[in-house]
Amino acid sequence: MNILKFFTAGSVDDGKSTLIGRLLYDTDSILADQLEALQSSNRKNDDGSIDLAILTDGLRAEREQGITIDVAYKYFQTDKRKFIIADTPGHIQYTRNMVTGASTAKLAIILIDARNGVVEQTIRHSYLVSLLGIEHVVVCLNKMDMVGYSETVFNAITDRYKTLAADLNLKDVTFIPVSALKGDNVVNESEYMPWYKGRSLLHFLETVDVAEEDYGLARMPVQWVVRPQTEALHDYRGYAGRILSGSFNVNDRVTVLPSGSSSVIERIEIFDQEPAQAHAGQSVTLHLKDDIDISRGDVLVNSDHLPKRAQLIEADICWMDARPMDDSITYLLQHNSKLTKCKIREIIHKVDINTLEKQDAHEFKLNDIGRVVIKTADELAFDVYSENKANGAAILIDSRTNLTAAALMFRAVAD
Amino acid sequence: MSKYNLDYLDELEAEAIHIMREVAGQFEKPALLFSGGKDSITLVRLAEKAFRPGKFPFPLVHIDTGHNFEETITYRDKMVERIGEKLIIGHVQDSIDQGKVVEQTGKNASRNGLQTVTLLDTIALHKFDACIGGARRDEEKARAKERIFSVRDEFGQWDPKRQRPELWNIYNGKIHKGENVRVFPISNWTELDVWNYIKREKIELPSIYFAHNRDVITRNGQLMAASPFLNMDDEDIVEHKKVRFRTVGDMSCTAAVESDADQLDDIIAEISASKISERGARMDDKVSEAAMEDRKKGGYF
């Protein structure tokens, strides 16, 4: 059994919390005491049924305001798969939370209110899904019960969305007509939409292929050097880290960056196991044949497929801090285990995420998205985000506040 | 080009090990909070996987309410001896003796709430900058929103509105002097995942997790172990029942469930079928719907 991480984008009014509540409720993932708390709550739907949205509204401030203010993670499983949902808010001021939830997801559910069709917010959410390179997109047309379960409405909206998806270069898009409130096509197939021949949302989530593909880009940032320094293990020197992408085999030639020195993998350890091969996602300890100087922040890569190396890098950026971008100060940049200093060299453009228009800009504020050129103090060994997400992303930290100020997705070596 | 999937337990394990190594790499004085419960026992196993054959780059820290199940303390001491790592104990009794906290009175008195002060004092005394804990997001809805690296101010407070965005698998552990970070490597595990992992790894647990005969009383619809730490009166009727504990905290706030499950497989079967969530057996969460949120803001684990 494997895990699928997905996130949901949509506003309160699209019934997003209700959809997640419905997934949990209809898969029997709500436990008795949670259900009891739910039933005793004062919030009910107009027809007196339980308001499933309460299940995902975690914090008191949210209950008071009736909105989701942060990313909430929910867990459920069926006999086919385990699921981790990042429930992200749809309000414009919370773009940063959506980017956060989306950054670890393999699949995005975009909710559209069938009464309203594709609106500004749909464009915004779809743009972010495209920017973050989410592999699979499911567009749920919700509230089908309010449009008479109409196939014509469904077709009109999907046609419009397909144009948008093509503009945004979204690859794998699936459309499902649902009613989260009534339960149609969420877990159970609907009896009111015989014209829809596809899978229910849950059935789709259980069967979509999310296996990791190995493009040969073996990368492992060193997090920690294991050196017991005991008499029995005097010469033991293991490089501990989690493989970001690709796979490593015993006897593979590897290069250590930024130094550029190279060696051969002598042994792979996963605690008491010594496998001949290890894949992306696994936390391992690697041993090399030669004694070379390696420390935290270095990255071990397959010598046949070297990453790009640069200090001037063009990157997409999402600003996440209340303090605006300041090109006069030095930020910290964290790229996996590598921490270095960084400045913003140039703003190439800002994107109006409602119209997707690129604009000239002199400032970047909270929730602004666009493209910049950065200059780092140390050379970075990175891949282009669209080719290898795991080694193509970084965060900026404001060293005055220590807050995470921005998300960066590397696009190219800058001239 | 090949394709592959990691099994879910391997993926959760690899993620937790990655997080622990980030703690080791990013902080000067980390610690692992060890309660003797199954979640922190799982953390110890993960730390072995992250750092062996080297030593742990942090000590274990136990905040001891003094109202323990004896079985937990026996287990703790045996385990510390086996792994050969340092254990630091912070005593709630010391905080009471120093007048920093006042023992609760009344029928539902518990030392659970007092732990926070002892924890913060222990953190300050040893200047810990990161504390690894075994909290999981599936336990409770406030926890469902907490980051894996969760920054606390110098009063130990969590501010849900000031959380840093946590992107990809990149963790920002930068803090100001006096602040510290709570780190939750098994955030993404469910109760059932923990049990399946314990089974797979053949991890030994304190005996109170398995069904055993015990004197209990019924309080607010829950079974509490009869003990000198519980303020009992004539209305409390002691019964002898076969029970086990789903979580292990202080004796005055951890409720038992009636059970015949004395083997891991039986426990896993019981939990898979169960309709009461794990924290439902904790009196401390019943106080109000926002109980956990309030305690976390006040510096709780």
XYZ file of C-alpha atoms in Angstrom:
716
model
C 0.000 0.000 0.000
C 1.296 3.486 -0.786
C 0.408 7.060 0.148
C -1.196 9.754 -2.002
C -0.818 13.335 -0.813
C -3.295 15.706 -2.371
C -4.614 19.142 -1.740
C -7.887 20.874 -2.320
C -8.314 24.373 -3.708
C -11.569 26.235 -3.653
C -13.298 28.793 -1.512
C -15.576 28.338 1.453
C -18.515 28.955 -0.826
C -17.515 26.198 -3.223
C -18.131 23.692 -0.449
C -14.548 22.567 -0.080
C -14.715 21.715 3.615
C -17.961 19.888 2.941
C -16.278 17.845 0.212
C -13.453 16.778 2.520
C -15.931 16.126 5.305
C -17.910 13.974 2.863
C -14.822 11.957 1.865
C -14.066 11.279 5.524
C -17.671 10.588 6.476
C -18.484 8.229 3.618
C -15.248 6.257 4.075
C -16.097 5.760 7.781
C -13.031 7.747 8.741
C -14.783 9.766 11.431
C -14.513 8.252 14.850
C -17.347 8.052 17.341
C -16.210 10.799 19.690
C -15.494 13.167 16.797
C -18.944 12.394 15.446
C -20.412 13.037 18.865
C -18.692 16.427 19.046
C -19.997 17.088 15.544
C -23.579 16.179 16.364
C -23.629 18.183 19.564
C -22.337 21.254 17.751
C -24.829 24.021 17.052
C -23.950 24.253 13.395
C -26.372 22.364 11.178
C -27.329 22.502 7.529
C -30.685 24.035 6.637
C -32.292 20.597 6.436
C -31.006 19.708 9.920
C -28.289 17.299 8.703
C -24.773 17.437 10.143
C -22.559 20.217 8.782
C -19.593 18.145 7.578
C -17.470 21.256 7.123
C -16.903 21.377 10.895
C -14.600 18.375 10.572
C -11.889 20.419 8.916
C -12.397 23.755 10.665
C -9.753 23.301 13.300
C -9.039 26.454 15.158
C -11.272 28.542 17.355
C -10.603 31.678 15.321
C -11.878 29.834 12.276
C -14.981 28.609 13.973
C -15.745 32.144 15.019
C -15.152 33.555 11.550
C -16.429 30.514 9.678
C -13.368 30.411 7.407
C -10.272 28.213 7.089
C -7.207 30.271 7.947
C -4.418 27.772 7.660
C -3.396 24.490 6.119
C -5.016 21.564 7.929
C -3.892 18.007 7.320
C -6.355 15.137 7.359
C -5.707 11.428 7.106
C -7.807 8.554 5.899
C -7.352 5.246 4.234
C -9.223 2.672 2.231
C -8.105 -0.866 1.537
C -6.337 0.421 -1.592
C -4.390 3.455 -0.440
C -3.561 5.857 2.364
C -4.418 9.507 1.829
C -3.042 12.718 3.266
C -5.154 15.782 2.497
C -3.792 19.288 2.789
C -6.884 21.435 3.157
C -5.871 24.879 1.961
C -7.891 28.057 2.086
C -9.124 29.714 -1.039
C -9.133 33.355 0.000
C -6.856 35.645 -1.947
C -4.899 36.747 1.124
C -3.965 33.167 1.809
C -2.190 32.283 -1.443
C 0.879 31.447 0.600
C -0.969 28.701 2.442
C -2.135 27.188 -0.796
C 1.404 27.172 -2.147
C 2.501 25.532 1.105
C -0.118 22.794 0.900
C 0.533 22.264 -2.797
C 4.313 21.996 -2.464
C 4.182 18.426 -1.140
C 1.128 17.249 -3.082
C 1.048 14.967 -6.090
C -2.526 15.726 -6.975
C -4.735 18.797 -6.821
C -8.493 18.908 -6.519
C -9.871 22.144 -7.915
C -13.432 22.888 -6.907
C -15.773 24.801 -9.140
C -19.268 25.846 -8.107
C -21.383 24.511 -10.979
C -23.685 27.520 -10.679
C -20.819 29.948 -11.337
C -18.471 28.019 -13.610
C -14.867 29.112 -14.161
C -14.316 32.282 -12.148
C -11.312 34.439 -11.316
C -10.482 32.239 -8.374
C -10.444 29.104 -10.553
C -7.851 30.766 -12.764
C -5.787 31.722 -9.739
C -5.846 28.222 -8.269
C -5.105 26.577 -11.601
C -2.202 28.916 -12.201
C -0.671 27.984 -8.836
C -1.150 24.281 -9.588
C 0.682 24.799 -12.856
C 3.423 26.903 -11.237
C 4.064 24.260 -8.576
C 4.091 21.501 -11.160
C 1.398 19.307 -9.610
C 1.303 16.139 -11.697
C -2.421 15.349 -11.583
C -5.436 17.655 -11.521
C -9.017 16.694 -10.690
C -11.610 19.363 -11.373
C -14.679 18.721 -9.213
C -17.785 20.517 -10.417
C -19.598 20.817 -7.132
C -23.209 21.623 -6.282
C -24.516 19.682 -9.278
C -27.715 19.200 -7.251
C -28.325 22.958 -7.543
C -28.156 22.914 -11.345
C -30.502 19.964 -11.779
C -27.601 17.522 -12.341
C -27.395 18.980 -15.832
C -25.032 17.476 -18.371
C -25.209 20.667 -20.455
C -23.918 22.743 -17.547
C -21.156 20.192 -16.937
C -20.060 20.214 -20.587
C -20.054 23.995 -20.870
C -17.807 24.371 -17.826
C -15.423 21.580 -18.799
C -15.025 23.077 -22.292
C -14.129 26.425 -20.779
C -11.704 24.802 -18.328
C -9.960 22.808 -21.058
C -8.958 26.073 -22.746
C -7.529 27.307 -19.464
C -5.708 24.008 -18.848
C -4.119 24.213 -22.297
C -3.003 27.810 -21.648
C -1.439 26.734 -18.362
C 0.096 23.589 -19.757
C -1.693 21.331 -17.266
C -1.164 17.772 -18.429
C -3.392 15.294 -16.677
C -6.824 16.806 -16.025
C -9.923 14.810 -15.014
C -13.454 16.236 -14.574
C -15.937 14.837 -12.061
C -19.468 16.210 -11.415
C -20.245 15.984 -7.694
C -22.494 17.158 -4.919
C -20.482 17.200 -1.710
C -23.600 18.094 0.267
C -25.660 15.176 -1.048
C -22.762 12.805 -1.585
C -23.057 12.322 -5.359
C -19.894 10.919 -6.989
C -17.707 11.692 -3.992
C -17.374 8.197 -2.561
C -20.501 6.613 -3.961
C -21.568 6.892 -7.561
C -24.525 9.176 -8.202
C -27.896 7.866 -9.290
C -28.865 11.302 -10.619
C -26.178 11.603 -13.315
C -26.434 8.524 -15.507
C -24.800 10.536 -18.303
C -21.520 10.582 -16.345
C -19.588 7.394 -17.091
C -16.414 8.141 -15.143
C -15.219 7.138 -11.703
C -16.318 8.657 -8.417
C -13.747 10.990 -6.842
C -12.610 8.407 -4.282
C -12.361 5.671 -6.883
C -10.200 7.973 -8.993
C -7.964 8.863 -6.035
C -7.520 5.168 -5.269
C -6.449 4.256 -8.766
C -4.493 7.198 -10.219
C -0.882 6.158 -10.940
C 1.462 8.145 -8.708
C 4.603 6.011 -8.863
C 7.905 7.908 -8.813
C 9.665 7.946 -12.155
C 13.410 7.604 -12.240
C 14.934 10.035 -14.734
C 18.464 9.114 -13.759
C 18.990 12.306 -11.773
C 20.375 10.752 -8.602
C 20.671 13.446 -5.904
C 21.303 13.175 -2.176
C 21.973 16.235 -0.027
C 24.133 15.376 2.973
C 22.275 16.192 6.179
C 24.593 14.678 8.737
C 27.892 12.836 8.835
C 27.772 9.708 10.999
C 31.110 9.321 12.775
C 30.933 7.064 15.846
C 34.649 7.634 16.605
C 34.744 4.541 18.781
C 37.679 2.182 18.761
C 35.769 -0.527 16.916
C 34.436 1.934 14.318
C 37.386 4.243 14.128
C 37.278 4.718 10.360
C 33.492 4.663 9.996
C 32.331 7.696 8.031
C 28.812 7.595 6.627
C 26.977 10.355 4.759
C 23.384 10.466 5.927
C 20.590 11.978 3.873
C 17.311 11.383 2.062
C 17.519 10.650 -1.647
C 15.735 13.480 -3.451
C 15.447 11.906 -6.868
C 16.713 9.004 -8.943
C 18.510 6.035 -7.440
C 21.977 5.129 -6.220
C 23.653 1.746 -6.684
C 26.725 0.262 -5.076
C 29.679 0.954 -7.433
C 28.009 4.029 -8.988
C 30.409 6.905 -9.601
C 29.246 9.973 -7.715
C 30.341 13.586 -7.660
C 30.301 15.740 -4.543
C 29.152 19.310 -5.111
C 30.146 22.068 -4.815
C 33.731 20.708 -4.445
C 33.510 18.606 -7.631
C 35.526 15.698 -6.221
C 34.371 12.263 -7.182
C 34.344 8.738 -5.794
C 32.485 5.439 -5.986
C 29.731 4.170 -3.677
C 31.157 1.404 -1.554
C 28.126 0.600 0.556
C 24.542 1.745 1.100
C 23.135 1.410 4.603
C 19.554 1.691 5.782
C 20.099 1.015 9.482
C 20.889 -2.720 9.667
C 20.188 -3.374 5.966
C 22.750 -3.053 3.192
C 20.792 -2.860 -0.059
C 22.571 -2.774 -3.430
C 20.287 0.038 -4.581
C 18.306 2.844 -2.951
C 15.612 5.102 -4.446
C 14.177 8.587 -4.155
C 12.348 9.049 -0.872
C 14.540 6.693 1.147
C 16.668 7.925 4.038
C 20.047 6.251 3.739
C 23.689 6.398 4.802
C 26.203 6.231 1.947
C 29.822 5.163 2.196
C 32.382 6.146 -0.440
C 35.568 4.330 -1.455
C 37.735 7.439 -1.138
C 38.251 9.590 1.873
C 37.083 13.025 0.773
C 36.012 16.043 2.747
C 32.200 16.118 2.801
C 29.918 17.950 5.191
C 26.302 19.013 5.657
C 25.122 21.156 2.762
C 27.056 19.188 0.135
C 25.117 17.116 -2.360
C 26.074 13.713 -3.797
C 24.998 13.286 -7.429
C 25.312 10.743 -10.193
C 28.487 11.729 -12.113
C 26.809 11.015 -15.469
C 23.966 13.456 -14.885
C 25.335 16.517 -13.160
C 23.000 19.276 -12.003
C 23.381 22.906 -13.040
C 25.835 24.998 -11.016
C 25.465 28.729 -10.645
C 25.295 31.745 -8.364
C 23.069 33.823 -10.641
C 19.769 32.007 -11.038
C 16.442 32.857 -12.630
C 13.576 31.688 -10.450
C 9.840 31.908 -10.021
C 9.051 33.385 -6.664
C 6.029 33.496 -4.381
C 6.351 36.127 -1.660
C 5.079 34.809 1.670
C 5.918 37.405 4.267
C 4.109 40.539 5.411
C 7.365 42.470 4.959
C 7.768 43.247 1.271
C 10.774 42.123 -0.739
C 13.783 44.376 -0.218
C 16.557 44.196 -2.800
C 18.925 46.088 -0.534
C 19.116 43.402 2.133
C 20.694 39.971 2.266
C 18.391 36.998 2.780
C 19.245 33.465 3.713
C 18.486 30.835 1.097
C 17.839 27.240 2.069
C 18.104 24.675 -0.719
C 17.558 21.303 0.952
C 20.420 20.994 3.468
C 22.388 23.890 1.938
C 22.156 27.283 3.626
C 23.725 30.319 1.990
C 23.241 34.065 1.663
C 21.240 35.542 -1.165
C 20.197 38.839 -2.721
C 17.484 39.718 -5.189
C 19.295 41.010 -8.267
C 16.417 41.841 -10.556
C 12.660 41.588 -10.830
C 11.871 40.251 -14.292
C 8.100 40.478 -13.951
C 5.159 40.046 -11.644
C 2.143 37.957 -12.637
C -1.386 39.202 -12.118
C -2.798 35.879 -11.020
C -6.337 36.839 -11.908
C -5.594 37.655 -15.552
C -2.224 35.826 -15.811
C -0.773 38.992 -17.331
C 2.931 39.652 -16.808
C 3.659 43.129 -15.518
C 6.707 45.226 -14.765
C 7.167 45.567 -11.045
C 9.322 47.388 -8.558
C 7.989 45.781 -5.434
C 6.884 42.384 -4.216
C 4.407 42.037 -1.382
C 2.700 39.199 0.478
C 1.116 36.752 -2.006
C 2.790 38.322 -5.045
C 4.104 35.889 -7.631
C 6.552 36.488 -10.447
C 10.049 35.919 -11.706
C 13.358 37.241 -10.376
C 17.082 36.790 -10.701
C 18.855 35.921 -7.471
C 22.530 35.977 -6.626
C 23.789 33.534 -4.011
C 26.960 33.772 -1.931
C 27.859 30.126 -2.610
C 27.347 28.267 -5.822
C 24.183 26.130 -5.861
C 23.958 22.676 -7.450
C 20.370 22.602 -8.647
C 18.018 21.228 -11.278
C 15.362 23.191 -13.124
C 12.104 22.854 -11.151
C 10.092 21.597 -14.116
C 12.585 18.763 -14.629
C 13.246 17.803 -11.027
C 11.078 19.495 -8.406
C 12.927 17.965 -5.482
C 16.226 19.630 -6.371
C 14.734 22.703 -7.996
C 13.118 24.475 -5.059
C 14.337 26.610 -2.182
C 13.067 29.000 0.462
C 14.197 32.497 1.390
C 14.505 33.340 5.079
C 14.443 36.918 6.345
C 17.346 37.001 8.770
C 15.838 39.946 10.672
C 12.740 37.964 11.654
C 13.776 34.393 10.778
C 10.459 34.027 8.983
C 10.164 32.145 5.723
C 9.841 35.035 3.286
C 9.470 33.357 -0.089
C 9.270 30.142 -2.081
C 11.614 29.827 -5.047
C 11.390 27.544 -8.047
C 14.536 27.546 -10.161
C 14.006 28.012 -13.879
C 17.431 28.578 -15.409
C 20.976 29.761 -14.955
C 20.831 33.534 -15.452
C 23.147 35.293 -17.910
C 13.163 4.464 -17.235
C 11.879 2.658 -14.165
C 9.019 3.442 -11.818
C 8.654 2.568 -8.191
C 6.506 3.111 -5.133
C 7.646 3.156 -1.539
C 5.493 1.205 0.861
C 3.672 3.585 3.207
C 5.557 2.577 6.349
C 8.882 2.957 4.544
C 7.834 6.402 3.329
C 6.702 7.555 6.775
C 9.879 6.179 8.333
C 12.135 7.856 5.764
C 10.356 11.189 6.286
C 10.747 10.968 10.078
C 14.439 10.078 9.806
C 14.965 13.020 7.448
C 13.313 15.356 9.976
C 15.443 14.042 12.854
C 18.619 14.532 10.844
C 17.539 18.082 10.026
C 17.224 18.707 13.757
C 20.717 17.325 14.288
C 22.083 19.461 11.457
C 20.312 22.719 12.244
C 20.349 23.037 16.036
C 22.985 23.436 18.711
C 21.212 21.797 21.657
C 18.302 19.587 20.678
C 16.475 17.122 22.928
C 14.021 14.286 22.453
C 10.965 14.462 24.707
C 10.339 10.981 26.007
C 7.125 10.172 27.868
C 7.280 6.399 27.919
C 4.299 6.265 25.580
C 4.268 4.356 22.308
C 4.787 7.475 20.172
C 7.957 8.535 21.925
C 9.149 4.926 21.968
C 8.682 4.983 18.195
C 10.781 8.177 18.071
C 13.608 6.411 19.874
C 13.522 3.651 17.286
C 13.591 6.262 14.491
C 16.530 8.020 16.155
C 18.414 4.729 16.176
C 17.713 4.409 12.464
C 18.801 7.989 11.819
C 22.075 8.022 13.748
C 23.416 4.510 14.434
C 26.140 3.371 14.720
C 26.805 6.905 16.022
C 25.416 8.298 19.268
C 22.189 10.310 19.314
C 23.021 14.000 18.920
C 20.559 14.743 21.745
C 19.585 13.469 25.201
C 16.165 12.058 26.063
C 14.113 14.318 28.341
C 11.321 12.976 30.526
C 8.913 15.363 32.235
C 7.899 13.302 35.231
C 4.605 14.183 36.919
C 5.312 11.748 39.749
C 1.945 10.174 39.019
C 3.291 7.504 36.760
C 2.325 4.008 35.945
C 5.101 1.998 37.532
C 5.338 -0.105 34.373
C 6.295 2.987 32.355
C 9.189 3.919 34.610
C 10.508 0.352 34.665
C 10.332 0.325 30.896
C 12.034 3.718 30.594
C 14.987 2.780 32.750
C 15.497 -0.536 30.995
C 15.342 1.105 27.588
C 17.787 3.869 28.465
C 20.221 1.227 29.640
C 19.810 -0.749 26.418
C 20.395 2.202 24.074
C 23.138 3.788 26.188
C 21.932 7.369 25.718
C 21.609 10.179 28.255
C 18.303 10.727 30.090
C 17.381 14.036 31.739
C 14.376 14.053 34.071
C 12.375 17.173 34.917
C 10.215 16.641 38.015
C 6.810 18.304 38.378
C 7.246 17.760 42.130
C 10.212 20.171 42.025
C 8.053 22.831 40.382
C 5.454 22.311 43.130
C 8.091 22.461 45.885
C 9.518 25.649 44.396
C 6.046 27.171 44.506
C 5.989 27.706 40.752
C 2.796 25.719 40.383
C 0.041 24.762 42.777
C -1.336 21.271 42.961
C -4.939 21.102 41.739
C -7.617 20.112 44.197
C -11.008 18.510 43.793
C -12.178 15.319 42.289
C -10.717 15.732 38.825
C -7.339 17.030 40.031
C -4.489 16.125 37.708
C -0.862 17.108 37.294
C -1.153 17.045 33.558
C -1.531 20.808 33.237
C 1.386 21.456 35.604
C 3.810 19.675 33.279
C 4.003 22.711 31.020
C 5.851 24.765 33.650
C 8.303 21.965 34.394
C 8.887 21.460 30.685
C 9.606 25.144 30.083
C 11.941 25.271 33.105
C 13.793 22.186 31.883
C 14.148 23.707 28.418
C 15.474 26.953 29.921
C 17.856 25.195 32.324
C 19.507 23.139 29.591
C 19.134 25.834 26.926
C 17.462 23.419 24.521
C 16.779 25.043 21.155
C 14.772 22.169 19.663
C 12.588 19.547 21.312
C 11.518 16.532 19.311
C 8.072 15.274 20.275
C 5.771 12.454 19.241
C 2.615 14.433 18.483
C 0.628 13.414 15.418
C -1.747 15.480 13.327
C -4.455 12.825 13.356
C -4.813 13.095 17.136
C -6.685 16.315 17.320
C -7.837 19.164 15.107
C -5.521 21.859 16.479
C -2.594 19.509 15.897
C -3.844 18.960 12.352
C -2.737 22.516 11.616
C 0.612 22.565 13.337
C 3.831 22.593 11.353
C 6.497 19.891 11.648
C 8.954 22.575 12.836
C 6.789 24.576 15.239
C 8.368 27.720 16.642
C 7.619 28.659 20.263
C 8.367 32.020 21.794
C 10.313 32.310 25.020
C 7.118 31.602 26.951
C 6.727 28.364 25.050
C 3.668 29.672 23.272
C 2.414 28.483 19.906
C 0.782 31.127 17.740
C -1.317 29.490 15.020
C -1.581 32.762 13.116
C 2.171 33.263 12.968
C 3.146 29.861 11.652
C 5.836 29.793 9.023
C 4.840 28.264 5.739
C 6.471 24.838 5.421
C 7.345 24.098 1.819
C 8.460 20.908 0.083
C 10.674 19.032 2.551
C 12.623 22.130 3.514
C 12.495 23.044 7.191
C 13.326 26.523 8.468
C 14.826 26.086 11.937
C 16.125 29.640 12.322
C 15.161 31.158 15.669
C 16.007 34.076 17.910
C 17.702 33.643 21.252
C 15.242 32.388 23.846
C 12.904 30.834 21.308
C 12.815 27.135 20.638
C 11.308 24.801 18.106
C 9.096 21.795 18.759
C 9.688 19.241 16.068
C 7.197 16.486 15.255
C 8.746 13.820 13.004
C 5.675 11.556 13.068
C 3.199 14.352 12.274
C 1.932 12.438 9.255
C 1.458 9.095 11.005
C -1.900 7.835 12.233
C -2.434 5.790 15.379
C -2.745 2.677 13.252
C 0.500 3.476 11.402
C 2.331 3.652 14.725
C 0.983 0.255 15.775
C 1.792 -1.327 12.423
C 5.307 0.090 12.668
C 5.744 -1.225 16.203
C 4.714 -4.632 14.919
C 6.989 -4.509 11.891
C 9.981 -3.375 13.913
C 9.204 -5.747 16.808
C 9.431 -2.868 19.288
C 8.869 -3.743 22.925
C 6.248 -1.672 24.795
C 5.307 -1.073 28.435
C 2.947 -3.831 29.555
C 0.027 -1.479 30.270
C -0.659 -1.204 26.527
C -1.777 -4.834 26.618
C -4.912 -6.180 28.279
C -4.445 -6.872 31.987
C -6.583 -7.032 35.136
C -6.771 -3.819 37.134
C -8.875 -1.997 39.721
C -10.715 0.814 38.005
C -13.396 3.373 38.742
C -15.749 5.048 36.291
C -15.405 8.834 35.988
C -17.336 10.923 33.463
C -18.055 7.776 31.504
C -14.400 6.721 31.373
C -12.429 4.025 33.181
C -9.667 5.385 35.393
C -7.048 3.267 37.134
C -7.648 3.312 40.886
C -4.538 4.819 42.431
C -3.438 7.012 45.333
C -3.080 9.849 42.809
C -6.798 9.922 42.085
C -8.964 11.822 44.563
C -11.533 9.142 45.287
C -14.579 9.338 47.556
C -17.491 7.151 48.613
C -19.281 7.625 45.305
C -16.424 5.961 43.432
C -16.968 2.243 43.125
C -13.847 0.213 42.503
C -14.302 -2.587 40.001
C -11.879 -5.217 38.773
C -11.762 -5.282 34.991
C -9.651 -6.480 32.096
C -8.396 -3.294 30.475
C -5.606 -1.772 28.452
C -4.416 1.788 27.791
C -4.375 3.385 24.355
C -2.233 6.295 25.426
C 0.082 6.571 28.367
C 0.125 9.794 30.314
C -0.159 10.587 33.939
C -2.309 8.172 35.996
C -4.832 10.839 36.878
C -5.667 11.742 33.286
C -5.258 8.588 31.210
C -8.337 6.456 30.795
C -8.380 2.736 30.113
C -10.558 0.828 27.690
C -12.030 -2.572 28.389
C -10.192 -5.021 26.203
C -9.028 -8.587 25.799
C -6.285 -7.582 23.371
C -3.106 -8.927 24.889
C -1.213 -9.353 21.598
C -0.134 -6.744 19.039
C -2.306 -8.297 16.333
C -5.348 -8.100 18.584
C -4.630 -4.443 19.353
C -4.254 -3.613 15.664
C -7.527 -5.414 14.923
C -9.199 -3.589 17.800
C -7.993 -0.168 16.636
C -8.920 -0.833 13.020
C -12.457 -1.542 14.147
C -12.562 1.069 16.885
C -15.025 3.875 16.914
C -13.475 5.949 19.681
C -10.495 8.049 18.662
C -7.363 7.838 20.719
C -7.578 11.201 22.428
C -11.158 10.316 23.383
C -9.468 8.405 26.168
C -7.814 11.549 27.525
C -9.761 13.462 30.150
C -7.740 16.615 29.497
C -9.251 17.137 26.042
C -12.817 16.814 27.224
C -12.811 20.094 29.091
C -13.843 22.128 26.086
C -13.911 21.884 22.324
C -10.929 24.223 22.106
C -9.006 22.538 24.957
C -5.992 21.453 22.937
C -5.658 24.749 21.115
C -5.575 26.609 24.421
C -3.014 24.288 25.973
C -0.727 24.447 22.964
C -0.820 28.220 22.995
C 0.284 27.962 26.620
C 3.346 25.888 25.822
C 2.073 22.315 26.062
C 3.763 19.613 24.007
